[in-house]
CSV table of C-alpha atoms and ligand atoms in Angstrom, one decimal:
chain,number,residue,atom,x,y,z
A,8,MET,CA,0.0,0.0,0.0
A,9,LEU,CA,2.7,2.4,1.1
A,10,LYS,CA,4.8,1.3,-1.8
A,11,MET,CA,2.0,2.2,-4.2
A,12,CYS,CA,1.6,5.5,-2.5
A,13,LEU,CA,5.3,6.2,-2.9
A,14,SER,CA,5.3,5.4,-6.5
A,15,LYS,CA,2.5,7.8,-6.9
A,16,PHE,CA,4.6,10.4,-5.1
A,17,LYS,CA,7.6,9.8,-7.4
A,18,PRO,CA,6.2,12.1,-10.1
A,19,VAL,CA,5.1,14.5,-7.5
A,20,LEU,CA,8.4,15.0,-5.8
A,21,SER,CA,10.5,14.5,-8.8
A,22,CYS,CA,8.5,17.2,-10.5
A,23,LEU,CA,9.0,19.6,-7.6
A,24,LEU,CA,12.7,18.9,-7.7
A,25,LEU,CA,12.9,19.3,-11.5
A,26,GLN,CA,11.0,22.6,-11.2
A,27,ARG,CA,13.6,23.9,-8.8
A,28,ILE,CA,16.5,22.6,-10.9
A,29,ALA,CA,15.0,24.3,-13.9
A,30,MET,CA,14.9,27.6,-12.0
A,31,LYS,CA,18.4,27.2,-10.7
A,32,ALA,CA,21.4,24.9,-11.2
A,33,PRO,CA,21.3,21.9,-8.9
A,34,ASP,CA,22.5,22.9,-5.5
A,35,SER,CA,24.1,20.0,-3.7
A,36,SER,CA,24.7,22.0,-0.6
A,37,SER,CA,21.1,22.4,0.4
A,38,PRO,CA,18.5,19.9,1.4
A,39,THR,CA,17.4,19.9,-2.3
A,40,GLY,CA,20.7,18.1,-2.8
A,41,VAL,CA,19.5,15.4,-0.6
A,42,LEU,CA,16.3,15.3,-2.6
A,43,GLU,CA,18.3,14.9,-5.8
A,44,GLU,CA,20.3,12.1,-4.2
A,45,PHE,CA,17.0,10.6,-3.2
A,46,PHE,CA,15.5,10.7,-6.7
A,47,ARG,CA,18.6,9.4,-8.3
A,48,THR,CA,18.1,6.2,-6.4
A,49,GLU,CA,16.9,3.0,-8.1
A,50,GLU,CA,14.0,3.0,-5.8
A,51,PHE,CA,12.5,6.0,-7.4
A,52,GLY,CA,12.7,4.3,-10.8
A,53,SER,CA,12.6,5.8,-14.2
A,54,SER,CA,12.0,9.4,-15.0
A,55,GLU,CA,9.1,8.7,-17.3
A,56,THR,CA,6.7,9.0,-14.5
A,57,VAL,CA,7.8,12.6,-13.9
A,58,LYS,CA,5.5,13.8,-16.6
A,59,ASP,CA,2.4,14.2,-14.5
A,60,PRO,CA,2.6,17.6,-12.8
A,61,SER,CA,-1.1,18.0,-12.8
A,62,SER,CA,-1.7,15.3,-10.3
A,63,SER,CA,-3.7,16.4,-7.3
A,64,ARG,CA,-1.0,15.0,-5.0
A,65,PHE,CA,1.5,17.2,-6.8
A,66,ARG,CA,-0.6,20.2,-6.0
A,67,LYS,CA,-1.0,19.2,-2.5
A,68,ILE,CA,2.6,18.7,-1.7
A,69,VAL,CA,3.6,21.9,-3.4
A,70,GLN,CA,1.0,23.6,-1.3
A,71,LEU,CA,2.4,21.9,1.8
A,72,LEU,CA,6.0,22.9,1.1
A,73,ARG,CA,5.7,26.3,-0.5
A,74,SER,CA,2.5,28.1,0.6
A,75,ARG,CA,2.0,27.8,4.2
A,76,SER,CA,-0.6,30.6,4.2
A,77,LYS,CA,-1.7,32.2,7.4
A,78,LYS,CA,-5.2,30.8,6.7
A,79,SER,CA,-4.0,27.2,6.4
A,80,LEU,CA,-2.1,27.6,9.6
A,81,GLU,CA,-5.1,29.0,11.4
A,82,ASN,CA,-7.0,26.0,10.3
A,83,LEU,CA,-4.5,23.5,11.6
A,84,LYS,CA,-5.7,21.5,14.6
A,85,ILE,CA,-3.0,21.1,17.3
A,86,PRO,CA,-3.4,17.9,19.2
A,87,PHE,CA,-2.0,18.2,22.7
A,88,HIS,CA,-0.2,15.0,23.6
A,89,ASN,CA,-0.3,13.9,27.2
A,90,ASN,CA,3.5,14.5,27.6
A,91,GLY,CA,3.0,18.2,27.0
A,92,VAL,CA,4.3,18.1,23.4
A,93,ILE,CA,2.4,20.5,21.1
A,94,LYS,CA,2.2,19.2,17.6
A,95,SER,CA,0.9,20.6,14.5
A,96,SER,CA,-0.1,18.1,11.8
A,97,LEU,CA,2.1,20.0,9.4
A,98,ARG,CA,4.7,20.8,11.9
A,99,ARG,CA,7.6,20.1,9.6
A,100,CYS,CA,6.2,21.6,6.5
A,101,SER,CA,7.6,25.0,7.3
A,102,SER,CA,11.1,23.9,8.0
A,103,MET,CA,11.1,21.9,4.8
A,104,ARG,CA,9.8,24.9,2.9
A,105,ASP,CA,12.5,27.0,4.5
A,106,SER,CA,15.1,24.4,3.5
A,107,LEU,CA,14.0,24.7,-0.1
A,108,ARG,CA,13.9,28.5,0.0
A,109,PHE,CA,17.2,29.0,1.7
A,110,GLY,CA,19.1,26.4,-0.3
A,111,SER,CA,22.7,27.3,-0.1
A,112,SER,CA,25.2,27.8,-2.8
A,113,ASP,CA,28.1,27.6,-0.4
A,114,ALA,CA,30.1,24.6,-1.3
A,115,GLN,CA,31.8,24.5,2.1
A,116,PHE,CA,28.4,23.7,3.5
A,117,LEU,CA,28.3,20.3,1.9
A,118,VAL,CA,29.0,17.7,4.5
A,119,LEU,CA,27.0,15.1,2.8
A,120,SER,CA,28.5,11.7,2.9
A,121,PRO,CA,27.0,8.9,1.0
A,122,ARG,CA,24.0,7.7,2.8
A,123,ARG,CA,23.0,4.1,2.4
A,124,ILE,CA,19.6,3.3,1.0
A,125,PHE,CA,17.9,0.4,2.8
A,126,THR,CA,15.3,-1.8,1.2
A,127,PHE,CA,12.3,-2.7,3.3
A,128,SER,CA,13.4,-6.3,3.6
A,129,GLU,CA,16.8,-5.2,4.9
A,130,LEU,CA,15.0,-3.0,7.6
A,131,LYS,CA,12.7,-5.9,8.4
A,132,SER,CA,15.5,-8.4,8.9
A,133,ALA,CA,17.5,-5.9,10.9
A,134,THR,CA,14.6,-5.4,13.4
A,135,ASN,CA,13.2,-8.9,13.3
A,136,ASN,CA,10.2,-7.7,11.4
A,137,PHE,CA,9.8,-4.6,13.6
A,138,ALA,CA,9.3,-6.8,16.6
A,139,LEU,CA,7.9,-5.2,19.7
A,140,GLU,CA,10.9,-6.2,21.8
A,141,ASN,CA,13.0,-4.0,19.5
A,142,LEU,CA,10.9,-0.9,20.0
A,143,ILE,CA,13.2,1.4,21.9
A,144,GLY,CA,11.4,4.7,21.6
A,145,LYS,CA,8.2,6.4,20.6
A,146,GLY,CA,7.8,10.1,20.0
A,147,GLY,CA,4.9,12.1,18.7
A,148,TYR,CA,5.8,11.3,15.1
A,149,ALA,CA,7.7,8.1,15.0
A,150,GLU,CA,8.5,4.7,16.4
A,151,VAL,CA,12.1,3.9,16.8
A,152,TYR,CA,13.4,0.3,16.6
A,153,LYS,CA,16.7,-1.2,17.5
A,154,GLY,CA,18.2,-3.1,14.7
A,155,MET,CA,21.3,-5.0,13.6
A,156,LEU,CA,22.8,-4.8,10.2
A,157,PRO,CA,24.4,-7.9,8.5
A,158,ASN,CA,27.9,-6.6,9.4
A,159,GLY,CA,26.9,-6.5,13.1
A,160,GLN,CA,26.5,-2.8,13.3
A,161,MET,CA,23.7,-1.7,15.7
A,162,VAL,CA,21.3,0.9,14.4
A,163,ALA,CA,18.2,2.8,15.4
A,164,ILE,CA,15.5,2.8,12.7
A,165,LYS,CA,13.0,5.6,13.0
A,166,ARG,CA,9.8,4.8,11.3
A,167,LEU,CA,7.6,7.9,10.7
A,168,MET,CA,4.1,7.1,11.6
A,169,ARG,CA,1.8,10.0,12.2
A,170,GLY,CA,-0.4,11.9,9.7
A,171,ASN,CA,-1.4,11.1,6.2
A,172,ASN,CA,1.1,10.0,3.5
A,173,GLU,CA,1.8,13.5,2.3
A,174,GLU,CA,2.6,14.6,5.8
A,175,ILE,CA,4.8,11.6,6.5
A,176,ILE,CA,6.8,12.4,3.4
A,177,VAL,CA,7.2,16.0,4.2
A,178,ASP,CA,8.3,15.1,7.8
A,179,PHE,CA,10.8,12.6,6.4
A,180,LEU,CA,12.3,15.0,3.8
A,181,SER,CA,12.5,17.8,6.3
A,182,GLU,CA,14.3,15.9,9.0
A,183,MET,CA,16.6,14.2,6.5
A,184,GLY,CA,17.4,17.5,4.8
A,185,ILE,CA,18.8,18.9,8.0
A,186,MET,CA,20.4,15.7,9.4
A,187,ALA,CA,22.3,15.1,6.2
A,188,HIS,CA,24.0,18.5,6.4
A,189,VAL,CA,25.2,18.4,10.0
A,190,ASN,CA,28.3,16.7,11.3
A,191,HIS,CA,29.4,17.0,14.9
A,192,PRO,CA,30.2,14.6,17.7
A,193,ASN,CA,27.2,15.9,19.7
A,194,ILE,CA,24.7,15.5,16.9
A,195,ALA,CA,23.0,12.2,16.1
A,196,LYS,CA,24.3,10.5,13.0
A,197,LEU,CA,22.2,9.7,10.0
A,198,LEU,CA,23.5,6.5,8.3
A,199,GLY,CA,20.9,6.1,5.7
A,200,TYR,CA,17.2,5.9,4.9
A,201,GLY,CA,14.6,3.7,3.5
A,202,VAL,CA,11.5,4.7,1.5
A,203,GLU,CA,9.9,1.3,0.9
A,204,GLY,CA,7.1,0.2,3.2
A,205,GLY,CA,7.1,3.6,4.9
A,206,MET,CA,9.5,6.4,5.5
A,207,HIS,CA,12.5,5.3,7.6
A,208,LEU,CA,15.6,7.1,8.9
A,209,VAL,CA,18.5,4.9,9.9
A,210,LEU,CA,20.6,6.3,12.7
A,211,GLU,CA,23.6,5.2,14.7
A,212,LEU,CA,22.2,3.5,17.8
A,213,SER,CA,22.8,5.3,21.1
A,214,PRO,CA,23.0,2.4,23.5
A,215,HIS,CA,21.9,4.3,26.6
A,216,GLY,CA,18.8,5.7,24.9
A,217,SER,CA,17.6,9.2,25.8
A,218,LEU,CA,18.7,11.5,28.6
A,219,ALA,CA,15.0,11.5,29.7
A,220,SER,CA,15.0,7.8,30.2
A,221,MET,CA,18.4,7.8,32.0
A,222,LEU,CA,17.4,10.7,34.3
A,223,TYR,CA,13.8,9.6,35.1
A,224,SER,CA,13.3,5.9,34.4
A,225,SER,CA,16.6,4.2,35.1
A,226,LYS,CA,17.3,2.6,38.4
A,227,GLU,CA,20.9,3.5,38.0
A,228,LYS,CA,21.2,7.2,38.7
A,229,LEU,CA,23.5,9.3,36.5
A,230,LYS,CA,26.6,10.4,38.3
A,231,TRP,CA,27.3,14.1,38.5
A,232,SER,CA,30.5,13.9,36.4
A,233,ILE,CA,28.4,12.4,33.6
A,234,ARG,CA,25.7,15.0,34.0
A,235,TYR,CA,28.3,17.8,33.7
A,236,LYS,CA,29.8,16.1,30.6
A,237,ILE,CA,26.3,15.9,29.1
A,238,ALA,CA,25.6,19.6,29.8
A,239,LEU,CA,28.8,20.7,28.1
A,240,GLY,CA,28.3,18.4,25.1
A,241,ILE,CA,24.8,19.6,24.4
A,242,ALA,CA,25.9,23.2,24.6
A,243,GLU,CA,28.8,22.5,22.2
A,244,GLY,CA,26.4,20.7,19.8
A,245,LEU,CA,24.2,23.7,19.9
A,246,VAL,CA,27.1,26.1,19.2
A,247,TYR,CA,27.8,24.1,16.1
A,248,LEU,CA,24.2,24.3,15.0
A,249,HIS,CA,23.9,28.0,15.6
A,250,ARG,CA,27.3,29.0,14.3
A,251,GLY,CA,29.5,26.2,13.2
A,252,CYS,CA,27.7,24.6,10.2
A,253,HIS,CA,27.6,27.5,7.8
A,254,ARG,CA,23.9,27.9,8.3
A,255,ARG,CA,22.1,29.1,11.4
A,256,ILE,CA,20.1,26.1,12.5
A,257,ILE,CA,17.7,26.5,15.4
A,258,HIS,CA,16.7,23.2,16.8
A,259,ARG,CA,13.5,24.4,18.5
A,260,ASP,CA,12.8,21.2,20.5
A,261,ILE,CA,15.7,20.8,22.9
A,262,LYS,CA,14.5,18.6,25.7
A,263,ALA,CA,15.7,15.6,27.7
A,264,ALA,CA,13.9,13.2,25.3
A,265,ASN,CA,15.8,14.6,22.3
A,266,ILE,CA,19.2,14.0,23.8
A,267,LEU,CA,20.6,10.5,23.1
A,268,LEU,CA,23.5,9.0,25.0
A,269,THR,CA,26.3,7.0,23.4
A,270,HIS,CA,28.1,4.1,25.0
A,271,ASP,CA,30.4,6.6,26.9
A,272,PHE,CA,27.5,8.9,27.8
A,273,SER,CA,28.5,11.5,25.2
A,274,PRO,CA,25.3,13.4,24.4
A,275,GLN,CA,23.9,13.6,20.9
A,276,ILE,CA,21.1,16.0,19.9
A,277,CYS,CA,18.4,14.2,17.8
A,278,ASP,CA,15.0,14.9,16.4
A,279,PHE,CA,15.3,17.7,13.8
A,280,GLY,CA,11.6,17.6,13.0
A,281,LEU,CA,11.1,21.2,14.1
A,282,ALA,CA,14.5,22.6,13.2
A,283,LYS,CA,14.7,25.8,11.2
A,284,TRP,CA,17.4,27.3,9.0
A,285,LEU,CA,17.6,31.1,9.5
A,286,PRO,CA,19.1,33.3,6.8
A,287,GLU,CA,22.1,35.3,8.1
A,288,HIS,CA,20.5,38.6,7.8
A,289,TRP,CA,17.4,37.7,9.7
A,290,THR,CA,17.4,38.7,13.3
A,291,HIS,CA,14.7,36.2,14.0
A,292,HIS,CA,11.8,34.3,12.5
A,293,ILE,CA,8.2,34.5,13.6
A,294,VAL,CA,5.9,31.5,13.6
A,295,SER,CA,2.2,31.7,14.1
A,296,LYS,CA,1.7,28.3,15.7
A,297,PHE,CA,3.3,26.9,18.8
A,298,GLU,CA,5.2,23.8,18.3
A,299,GLY,CA,7.6,22.3,20.8
A,300,THR,CA,7.3,21.1,24.3
A,301,PHE,CA,5.7,22.8,27.3
A,302,GLY,CA,8.2,23.5,30.1
A,303,TYR,CA,11.0,24.4,27.6
A,304,LEU,CA,9.3,27.2,25.6
A,305,ALA,CA,10.9,30.6,25.8
A,306,PRO,CA,8.5,33.4,26.9
A,307,GLU,CA,8.9,35.4,23.6
A,308,TYR,CA,8.1,32.3,21.6
A,309,LEU,CA,4.9,31.7,23.7
A,310,THR,CA,3.8,35.3,23.4
A,311,HIS,CA,5.0,36.4,20.0
A,312,GLY,CA,6.1,33.2,18.2
A,313,ILE,CA,9.7,34.6,18.0
A,314,VAL,CA,12.3,32.0,17.0
A,315,ASP,CA,16.0,32.6,17.1
A,316,GLU,CA,19.1,31.1,18.8
A,317,LYS,CA,17.8,32.3,22.2
A,318,THR,CA,14.9,29.9,21.8
A,319,ASP,CA,17.4,27.0,22.2
A,320,VAL,CA,19.3,28.9,24.9
A,321,PHE,CA,16.2,29.0,27.0
A,322,ALA,CA,15.4,25.3,26.5
A,323,LEU,CA,19.0,24.4,27.3
A,324,GLY,CA,18.7,26.4,30.5
A,325,VAL,CA,15.7,24.3,31.5
A,326,LEU,CA,17.6,21.1,30.6
A,327,LEU,CA,20.6,22.3,32.8
A,328,LEU,CA,18.2,22.7,35.7
A,329,GLU,CA,16.9,19.1,35.1
A,330,LEU,CA,20.5,17.8,35.2
A,331,VAL,CA,21.2,19.6,38.6
A,332,THR,CA,17.8,18.9,40.2
A,333,GLY,CA,16.8,15.6,38.7
A,334,ARG,CA,13.3,17.1,38.3
A,335,ARG,CA,11.3,17.1,35.1
A,336,ALA,CA,10.8,20.4,33.1
A,337,LEU,CA,7.1,19.9,33.8
A,338,ASP,CA,6.2,17.4,36.5
A,339,TYR,CA,3.1,15.2,36.7
A,340,SER,CA,1.1,18.0,38.4
A,341,LYS,CA,2.3,20.3,35.6
A,342,GLN,CA,4.4,22.4,37.9
A,343,SER,CA,7.1,24.2,36.0
A,344,LEU,CA,10.7,23.5,37.0
A,345,VAL,CA,11.6,27.1,36.1
A,346,LEU,CA,9.0,28.5,38.4
A,347,TRP,CA,10.1,26.3,41.2
A,348,ALA,CA,13.8,26.9,40.8
A,349,LYS,CA,13.9,30.7,40.1
A,350,PRO,CA,12.9,31.8,43.7
A,351,LEU,CA,15.5,29.4,45.2
A,352,MET,CA,18.2,30.7,43.0
A,353,LYS,CA,17.3,34.3,43.8
A,354,LYS,CA,17.5,33.5,47.5
A,355,ASN,CA,20.8,31.7,46.9
A,356,LYS,CA,19.4,28.5,48.3
A,357,ILE,CA,21.6,26.4,46.0
A,358,ARG,CA,21.8,23.3,48.0
A,359,GLU,CA,18.0,22.9,48.0
A,360,LEU,CA,18.2,22.7,44.2
A,361,ILE,CA,20.5,19.7,44.0
A,362,ASP,CA,19.2,16.3,43.2
A,363,PRO,CA,19.0,14.3,46.5
A,364,SER,CA,19.8,11.1,44.6
A,365,LEU,CA,23.3,12.5,44.0
A,366,ALA,CA,23.8,11.9,47.8
A,367,GLY,CA,26.3,14.7,48.1
A,368,GLU,CA,28.6,13.3,45.4
A,369,TYR,CA,29.2,16.2,43.1
A,370,GLU,CA,31.8,18.9,42.4
A,371,TRP,CA,30.5,22.0,44.1
A,372,ARG,CA,32.2,24.3,41.6
A,373,GLN,CA,30.7,22.5,38.6
A,374,ILE,CA,27.2,22.6,40.2
A,375,LYS,CA,27.5,26.4,40.6
A,376,LEU,CA,28.7,26.8,37.0
A,377,VAL,CA,25.9,24.8,35.6
A,378,LEU,CA,23.3,26.7,37.7
A,379,LEU,CA,24.9,30.0,36.7
A,380,ALA,CA,24.5,29.0,33.0
A,381,ALA,CA,20.9,27.8,33.7
A,382,ALA,CA,20.0,31.0,35.6
A,383,LEU,CA,21.2,33.2,32.8
A,384,SER,CA,19.7,31.2,30.1
A,385,ILE,CA,16.2,31.1,31.5
A,386,GLN,CA,15.9,34.9,31.9
A,387,GLN,CA,12.7,36.4,30.7
A,388,SER,CA,14.4,38.8,28.4
A,389,SER,CA,16.0,37.0,25.5
A,390,ILE,CA,18.5,39.9,25.0
A,391,GLU,CA,19.9,39.2,28.5
A,392,ARG,CA,20.3,35.5,27.9
A,393,PRO,CA,23.9,34.6,26.8
A,394,GLU,CA,24.8,33.3,23.4
A,395,MET,CA,25.3,29.6,23.2
A,396,SER,CA,29.0,30.0,22.9
A,397,GLN,CA,29.0,32.0,26.1
A,398,VAL,CA,27.0,29.2,27.8
A,399,VAL,CA,29.9,26.9,26.9
A,400,GLU,CA,32.4,29.3,28.4
A,401,ILE,CA,30.3,29.6,31.6
A,402,LEU,CA,30.1,25.8,31.9
A,403,LYS,CA,33.9,25.6,31.5
A,404,GLY,CA,34.3,28.3,34.1
A,405,ASN,CA,35.8,30.9,31.8
A,406,LEU,CA,33.8,33.8,33.2
A,407,LYS,CA,36.2,36.8,33.2
A,408,ASP,CA,35.1,38.3,29.9
A,409,LEU,CA,31.5,37.6,30.2
A,410,LYS,CA,29.8,41.0,30.7
A,411,CYS,CA,26.4,39.4,30.6
A,412,ILE,CA,27.0,38.0,34.1
A,413,MET,CA,27.9,41.4,35.5
A,414,LYS,CA,24.7,43.0,34.2
A,415,CYS,CA,22.5,40.6,36.0
A,416,ARG,CA,20.5,41.9,38.9
A,417,VAL,CA,20.0,38.6,40.8
A,418,PRO,CA,22.4,38.1,43.7
A,419,PHE,CA,23.0,34.5,42.8
A,420,TYR,CA,24.7,35.4,39.5
A,421,ARG,CA,26.8,38.1,41.1
A,422,LYS,CA,27.9,35.9,44.0
A,423,ALA,CA,28.7,33.0,41.7
A,424,PHE,CA,30.6,35.3,39.4
A,425,ARG,CA,32.6,36.9,42.3
A,426,ASP,CA,33.4,33.5,43.8
A,427,GLU,CA,34.6,32.2,40.5
A,428,VAL,CA,36.6,35.1,39.3
A,429,GLY,CA,37.9,36.0,42.7
A,430,LYS,CA,39.1,32.5,43.2
A,431,ARG,CA,41.0,32.5,39.9
A,432,ASP,CA,42.6,35.9,40.3
B,519,ATP,N1,19.6,6.8,17.6
B,519,ATP,C1,18.9,6.4,18.6
B,519,ATP,N2,19.4,5.5,19.5
B,519,ATP,C2,18.6,5.1,20.6
B,519,ATP,N3,17.4,5.5,20.8
B,519,ATP,C3,16.8,6.4,20.0
B,519,ATP,C4,17.5,6.9,18.8
B,519,ATP,N4,16.7,7.8,18.1
B,519,ATP,C5,15.6,7.9,18.9
B,519,ATP,N5,15.6,7.0,19.9
B,519,ATP,C6,14.6,6.9,21.0
B,519,ATP,O1,13.3,7.1,20.4
B,519,ATP,C7,12.7,8.3,21.0
B,519,ATP,C8,11.8,9.0,20.0
B,519,ATP,O2,12.7,9.5,18.9
B,519,ATP,P1,12.5,10.9,18.3
B,519,ATP,O3,12.5,12.0,19.3
B,519,ATP,O4,13.4,11.1,17.1
B,519,ATP,O5,11.0,10.7,17.7
B,519,ATP,P2,9.9,11.8,17.3
B,519,ATP,O6,8.6,11.1,17.1
B,519,ATP,O7,10.4,12.7,16.2
B,519,ATP,O8,9.8,12.6,18.7
B,519,ATP,P3,9.0,14.0,19.1
B,519,ATP,O9,7.7,13.6,19.6
B,519,ATP,O10,9.9,14.6,20.1
B,519,ATP,O11,8.9,14.7,17.8
B,519,ATP,C9,13.8,9.1,21.6
B,519,ATP,O12,13.3,9.8,22.8
B,519,ATP,C10,14.7,7.9,22.1
B,519,ATP,O13,14.3,7.4,23.3
């Protein structure tokens, strides 16, 4: 059934691609390059079928990708999932469209390595026919299965599930378009994809699963030294996305469930379903629908839909608080971690914030640095929040040149700053 649907989409997507190529020389440095790679594959067959641009599916997908009118956005229903995740049924349409619009001509940007294309039977045999015991994760849009390739390599196979076929394809191309262009030790690695029997992304397996599962479901508590390493790694991954990969990428859904942990607990940012590319000259982007996860959303995003790097800074601040306190961003009674922690930080009651399960085993200086970074990052005013590169410096304890700390009015910041700088002078 899905295969039939895919073959129907072949003309649709190929045509979209050909249209773009006709307007402009093929651009291998943008997600359209990924699409080209995609269409060159055997799976997409001959080009004869490309001659049907009038198909209604074609019109639909062009609409999806290119004309996200205000009206259509207003008409979108937003289901609220019980885990506080706000989803729009076309959540990834805009980032896909942006990807097409902002296609880069910067050759340096190309970090595409050949991605393997998996047949459905390869994916089935890797996962023992998508057996339940291999199901390792379930998000709002996908089921993720553990699998083993014939060479023994362990992989995670993300099978996109939600929405109709058009939406699944848009989600798939959108996420793949971003993932295929990033390359950093703290970003999840895309190994390949499969388009038979559904849309699948094949990723390197992170054996420890998500940070959320390690922090909240595992019997074995994460040691402080690992938590600190995770904090630093996520911040470094985000610096790469914001500044290091030749395009400004805003992740927009930084949360504990979207951080994977490798065998040595190195963090990897995953789930680029909401990610956005921002052109250099844009100060920010405004979205008219909320997408993301309650508990992590920056105030300016909630009130005005403003998206920029500070959206991720705020979310990281919440995540840093989770690492210190061992509490969820939003607990079962929907109490916000930020609202709970802020008054304690203002009163300098730092010890009350620390996760009791650490049983006093932590490095006090590192706790203060992580809390300092968190406190600055969750400030109401996005201008007062540090840049992600400054967050990294704070976490490393390089505070001397950081004027943003001096400007803060809260005693906790000043005291932490004085302690730190004083000690090093
Ligand atoms: N490479 C991987 N290795 C191990 N586990 C993974 C991997 N990728 C995903 N998972 C697990 O699957 C879960 C869901 O994955 P992911 O967040 O990509 O799905 P999603 O449907 O896009 O989620 P969301 O609802 O946040 O949009 C993760 O929280 C994690 O537990």
